[in-house]
């Protein structure tokens, strides 16, 4: 398996623009997670899905952030409008959940977002 | 809510053992994990331990769990320069898959 795939790997955009980050989880995994990592705040869980249904979005910073999972093989995280404080590395992770018993998460390589 | 704490930094000499410590607060934790993050990459699962175990060994890695004190440690034997990375402790509890990650410990291996 190719692992979790994220695109783009790097994104530089201007303040006010819309940004869409994409994720393809590992086939057969039933859970998907979006994280944000910064030096100041460390690793933060933004939202996670189970069987394509959002379970907990309490980590989404504000209404500018939205996430969708239209099917088991694709998810997006959208920021509209973007602000400089959104600059971070955004990770997507997927998990087989209880099917393997240990709920381990597999991380993608991340998208480094810079908002100027 | 749940909290997972780690020291921020550890420096060891190549060939020595490294011990990275973690404390957590959730008494219902079922699985506890150690992840490794190399520069510019995502987190990679190193090992995990089920809460009814007190030790797990996997080649150079030894995980110790003291459930009474809610303390988890990762020992890396014969530490190599390639072990330099950030190590995250994490735990999962309750009925869902929400994993709580620690702040990460940056391990620096001195040649």
GROMACS .gro file of C-alpha atoms in nm:
model
  227
    1UNK     CA    1   0.000   0.000   0.000
    2UNK     CA    2   0.120   0.354  -0.073
    3UNK     CA    3   0.031   0.478   0.272
    4UNK     CA    4  -0.167   0.792   0.343
    5UNK     CA    5  -0.137   1.036   0.055
    6UNK     CA    6  -0.164   1.410   0.102
    7UNK     CA    7  -0.161   1.688  -0.153
    8UNK     CA    8  -0.021   1.935  -0.203
    9UNK     CA    9   0.299   1.885  -0.004
   10UNK     CA   10   0.359   2.258   0.009
   11UNK     CA   11   0.117   2.545  -0.032
   12UNK     CA   12   0.196   2.915  -0.026
   13UNK     CA   13  -0.099   3.149  -0.051
   14UNK     CA   14  -0.196   3.503   0.028
   15UNK     CA   15  -0.415   3.604   0.315
   16UNK     CA   16  -0.783   3.588   0.223
   17UNK     CA   17  -0.745   3.311  -0.031
   18UNK     CA   18  -0.919   2.976  -0.009
   19UNK     CA   19  -0.699   2.675   0.061
   20UNK     CA   20  -0.798   2.312   0.008
   21UNK     CA   21  -0.590   2.028   0.146
   22UNK     CA   22  -0.652   1.674   0.027
   23UNK     CA   23  -0.606   1.332   0.177
   24UNK     CA   24  -0.638   0.976   0.057
   25UNK     CA   25  -0.640   0.731   0.349
   26UNK     CA   26  -0.509   0.376   0.342
   27UNK     CA   27  -0.758   0.146   0.175
   28UNK     CA   28  -0.970  -0.044   0.426
   29UNK     CA   29  -0.915   0.200   0.711
   30UNK     CA   30  -1.237   0.320   0.867
   31UNK     CA   31  -1.119   0.631   1.049
   32UNK     CA   32  -0.955   0.950   0.930
   33UNK     CA   33  -0.801   1.231   1.131
   34UNK     CA   34  -0.685   1.583   1.049
   35UNK     CA   35  -0.412   1.736   1.268
   36UNK     CA   36  -0.228   2.065   1.269
   37UNK     CA   37   0.129   2.100   1.397
   38UNK     CA   38   0.303   2.424   1.494
   39UNK     CA   39   0.601   2.503   1.712
   40UNK     CA   40   0.384   2.701   1.953
   41UNK     CA   41   0.091   2.462   1.997
   42UNK     CA   42   0.239   2.126   1.904
   43UNK     CA   43   0.014   1.863   1.747
   44UNK     CA   44  -0.357   1.948   1.758
   45UNK     CA   45  -0.644   1.725   1.649
   46UNK     CA   46  -0.880   1.927   1.431
   47UNK     CA   47  -1.145   1.672   1.337
   48UNK     CA   48  -1.191   1.300   1.291
   49UNK     CA   49  -1.426   1.081   1.090
   50UNK     CA   50  -1.542   0.727   1.147
   51UNK     CA   51  -1.694   0.549   0.847
   52UNK     CA   52  -1.702   0.885   0.666
   53UNK     CA   53  -1.908   1.050   0.942
   54UNK     CA   54  -1.758   1.340   1.142
   55UNK     CA   55  -1.738   1.229   1.505
   56UNK     CA   56  -1.559   1.515   1.678
   57UNK     CA   57  -1.486   1.854   1.527
   58UNK     CA   58  -1.425   2.034   1.854
   59UNK     CA   59  -1.068   2.104   1.752
   60UNK     CA   60  -1.161   2.301   1.442
   61UNK     CA   61  -1.040   2.654   1.523
   62UNK     CA   62  -1.332   2.849   1.380
   63UNK     CA   63  -1.588   2.864   1.105
   64UNK     CA   64  -1.321   2.939   0.848
   65UNK     CA   65  -1.223   2.572   0.869
   66UNK     CA   66  -1.436   2.294   0.723
   67UNK     CA   67  -1.371   1.929   0.646
   68UNK     CA   68  -1.553   1.674   0.435
   69UNK     CA   69  -1.526   1.306   0.367
   70UNK     CA   70  -1.753   1.228   0.073
   71UNK     CA   71  -1.636   0.867   0.051
   72UNK     CA   72  -1.403   0.620   0.218
   73UNK     CA   73  -1.107   0.709  -0.002
   74UNK     CA   74  -1.102   1.089   0.006
   75UNK     CA   75  -1.117   1.380   0.247
   76UNK     CA   76  -1.062   1.754   0.223
   77UNK     CA   77  -0.980   2.026   0.472
   78UNK     CA   78  -1.072   2.372   0.354
   79UNK     CA   79  -0.973   2.709   0.498
   80UNK     CA   80  -1.169   3.008   0.370
   81UNK     CA   81  -1.052   3.279   0.407
   82UNK     CA   82  -0.699   3.191   0.509
   83UNK     CA   83  -0.500   3.398   0.757
   84UNK     CA   84  -0.126   3.411   0.840
   85UNK     CA   85  -0.191   3.239   1.175
   86UNK     CA   86  -0.312   2.933   0.983
   87UNK     CA   87   0.046   2.870   0.869
   88UNK     CA   88   0.137   2.522   0.994
   89UNK     CA   89   0.193   2.166   0.883
   90UNK     CA   90  -0.136   1.983   0.838
   91UNK     CA   91  -0.134   1.607   0.875
   92UNK     CA   92  -0.390   1.353   0.773
   93UNK     CA   93  -0.390   1.012   0.943
   94UNK     CA   94  -0.599   0.701   0.898
   95UNK     CA   95  -0.663   0.407   1.125
   96UNK     CA   96  -0.803   0.057   1.086
   97UNK     CA   97  -0.978   0.110   1.416
   98UNK     CA   98  -1.069  -0.195   1.613
   99UNK     CA   99  -1.030  -0.431   1.319
  100UNK     CA  100  -0.668  -0.480   1.416
  101UNK     CA  101  -0.739  -0.423   1.780
  102UNK     CA  102  -0.488  -0.152   1.852
  103UNK     CA  103  -0.629   0.160   1.684
  104UNK     CA  104  -0.287   0.271   1.561
  105UNK     CA  105  -0.280   0.569   1.329
  106UNK     CA  106  -0.085   0.600   1.007
  107UNK     CA  107   0.022   0.950   0.917
  108UNK     CA  108   0.067   1.110   0.579
  109UNK     CA  109   0.374   1.323   0.499
  110UNK     CA  110   0.185   1.645   0.573
  111UNK     CA  111   0.109   1.966   0.385
  112UNK     CA  112   0.318   2.265   0.481
  113UNK     CA  113   0.093   2.570   0.451
  114UNK     CA  114   0.232   2.921   0.446
  115UNK     CA  115  -0.011   3.211   0.440
  116UNK     CA  116   0.149   3.547   0.367
  117UNK     CA  117  -0.994   1.626   2.961
  118UNK     CA  118  -0.711   1.384   2.908
  119UNK     CA  119  -0.359   1.512   2.935
  120UNK     CA  120  -0.028   1.358   2.829
  121UNK     CA  121   0.298   1.519   2.937
  122UNK     CA  122   0.657   1.470   2.830
  123UNK     CA  123   0.983   1.650   2.883
  124UNK     CA  124   1.075   1.857   2.581
  125UNK     CA  125   1.434   1.759   2.521
  126UNK     CA  126   1.681   1.477   2.578
  127UNK     CA  127   2.044   1.456   2.474
  128UNK     CA  128   2.244   1.132   2.479
  129UNK     CA  129   2.573   1.004   2.340
  130UNK     CA  130   2.577   0.752   2.060
  131UNK     CA  131   2.586   0.400   2.200
  132UNK     CA  132   2.424   0.494   2.531
  133UNK     CA  133   2.066   0.407   2.625
  134UNK     CA  134   1.794   0.669   2.598
  135UNK     CA  135   1.494   0.677   2.826
  136UNK     CA  136   1.201   0.896   2.730
  137UNK     CA  137   0.930   0.942   2.991
  138UNK     CA  138   0.562   1.023   2.971
  139UNK     CA  139   0.280   1.071   3.218
  140UNK     CA  140  -0.089   1.062   3.140
  141UNK     CA  141  -0.406   1.132   3.331
  142UNK     CA  142  -0.674   0.912   3.173
  143UNK     CA  143  -0.722   0.611   3.399
  144UNK     CA  144  -0.935   0.442   3.132
  145UNK     CA  145  -0.653   0.435   2.877
  146UNK     CA  146  -0.658   0.110   2.685
  147UNK     CA  147  -0.363   0.149   2.450
  148UNK     CA  148  -0.051   0.359   2.488
  149UNK     CA  149   0.173   0.438   2.196
  150UNK     CA  150   0.511   0.572   2.103
  151UNK     CA  151   0.543   0.753   1.772
  152UNK     CA  152   0.859   0.888   1.608
  153UNK     CA  153   0.873   1.198   1.389
  154UNK     CA  154   1.176   1.265   1.177
  155UNK     CA  155   1.234   1.613   1.029
  156UNK     CA  156   0.994   1.696   0.749
  157UNK     CA  157   0.791   1.378   0.793
  158UNK     CA  158   0.472   1.261   0.956
  159UNK     CA  159   0.453   1.060   1.275
  160UNK     CA  160   0.541   0.694   1.249
  161UNK     CA  161   0.418   0.435   1.497
  162UNK     CA  162   0.713   0.273   1.678
  163UNK     CA  163   0.538   0.049   1.923
  164UNK     CA  164   0.237   0.026   2.151
  165UNK     CA  165   0.139  -0.146   2.471
  166UNK     CA  166  -0.198  -0.263   2.595
  167UNK     CA  167  -0.293  -0.138   2.937
  168UNK     CA  168  -0.294  -0.483   3.096
  169UNK     CA  169   0.075  -0.525   3.019
  170UNK     CA  170   0.364  -0.375   3.212
  171UNK     CA  171   0.644  -0.432   2.965
  172UNK     CA  172   0.695  -0.486   2.595
  173UNK     CA  173   1.025  -0.540   2.418
  174UNK     CA  174   1.085  -0.503   2.046
  175UNK     CA  175   1.449  -0.527   1.938
  176UNK     CA  176   1.622  -0.215   2.076
  177UNK     CA  177   1.299  -0.072   2.216
  178UNK     CA  178   1.160  -0.147   2.562
  179UNK     CA  179   0.833   0.001   2.679
  180UNK     CA  180   0.752   0.007   3.049
  181UNK     CA  181   0.406   0.089   3.182
  182UNK     CA  182   0.329   0.173   3.544
  183UNK     CA  183  -0.047   0.193   3.538
  184UNK     CA  184  -0.074   0.285   3.906
  185UNK     CA  185   0.140   0.595   3.854
  186UNK     CA  186   0.015   0.651   3.497
  187UNK     CA  187   0.374   0.653   3.377
  188UNK     CA  188   0.502   0.524   3.044
  189UNK     CA  189   0.862   0.508   2.930
  190UNK     CA  190   1.048   0.420   2.613
  191UNK     CA  191   1.401   0.288   2.640
  192UNK     CA  192   1.617   0.280   2.328
  193UNK     CA  193   1.923   0.062   2.369
  194UNK     CA  194   2.247   0.142   2.186
  195UNK     CA  195   2.114   0.475   2.062
  196UNK     CA  196   2.225   0.566   1.710
  197UNK     CA  197   2.239   0.901   1.529
  198UNK     CA  198   1.947   0.780   1.318
  199UNK     CA  199   1.737   0.774   1.634
  200UNK     CA  200   1.752   1.154   1.650
  201UNK     CA  201   1.390   1.263   1.615
  202UNK     CA  202   1.089   1.381   1.813
  203UNK     CA  203   0.918   1.105   2.010
  204UNK     CA  204   0.550   1.134   2.096
  205UNK     CA  205   0.371   0.945   2.367
  206UNK     CA  206  -0.002   0.893   2.305
  207UNK     CA  207  -0.296   0.721   2.464
  208UNK     CA  208  -0.645   0.615   2.370
  209UNK     CA  209  -0.935   0.550   2.598
  210UNK     CA  210  -1.309   0.544   2.599
  211UNK     CA  211  -1.531   0.424   2.321
  212UNK     CA  212  -1.390   0.623   2.034
  213UNK     CA  213  -1.060   0.644   1.855
  214UNK     CA  214  -0.956   0.989   1.968
  215UNK     CA  215  -0.589   0.960   2.053
  216UNK     CA  216  -0.436   1.215   2.288
  217UNK     CA  217  -0.076   1.299   2.199
  218UNK     CA  218   0.190   1.437   2.428
  219UNK     CA  219   0.397   1.743   2.346
  220UNK     CA  220   0.683   1.535   2.209
  221UNK     CA  221   1.041   1.486   2.330
  222UNK     CA  222   1.319   1.589   2.098
  223UNK     CA  223   1.599   1.333   2.120
  224UNK     CA  224   1.942   1.454   2.017
  225UNK     CA  225   2.209   1.188   1.972
  226UNK     CA  226   2.565   1.317   1.997
  227UNK     CA  227   2.822   1.123   1.790
   0.00000   0.00000   0.00000
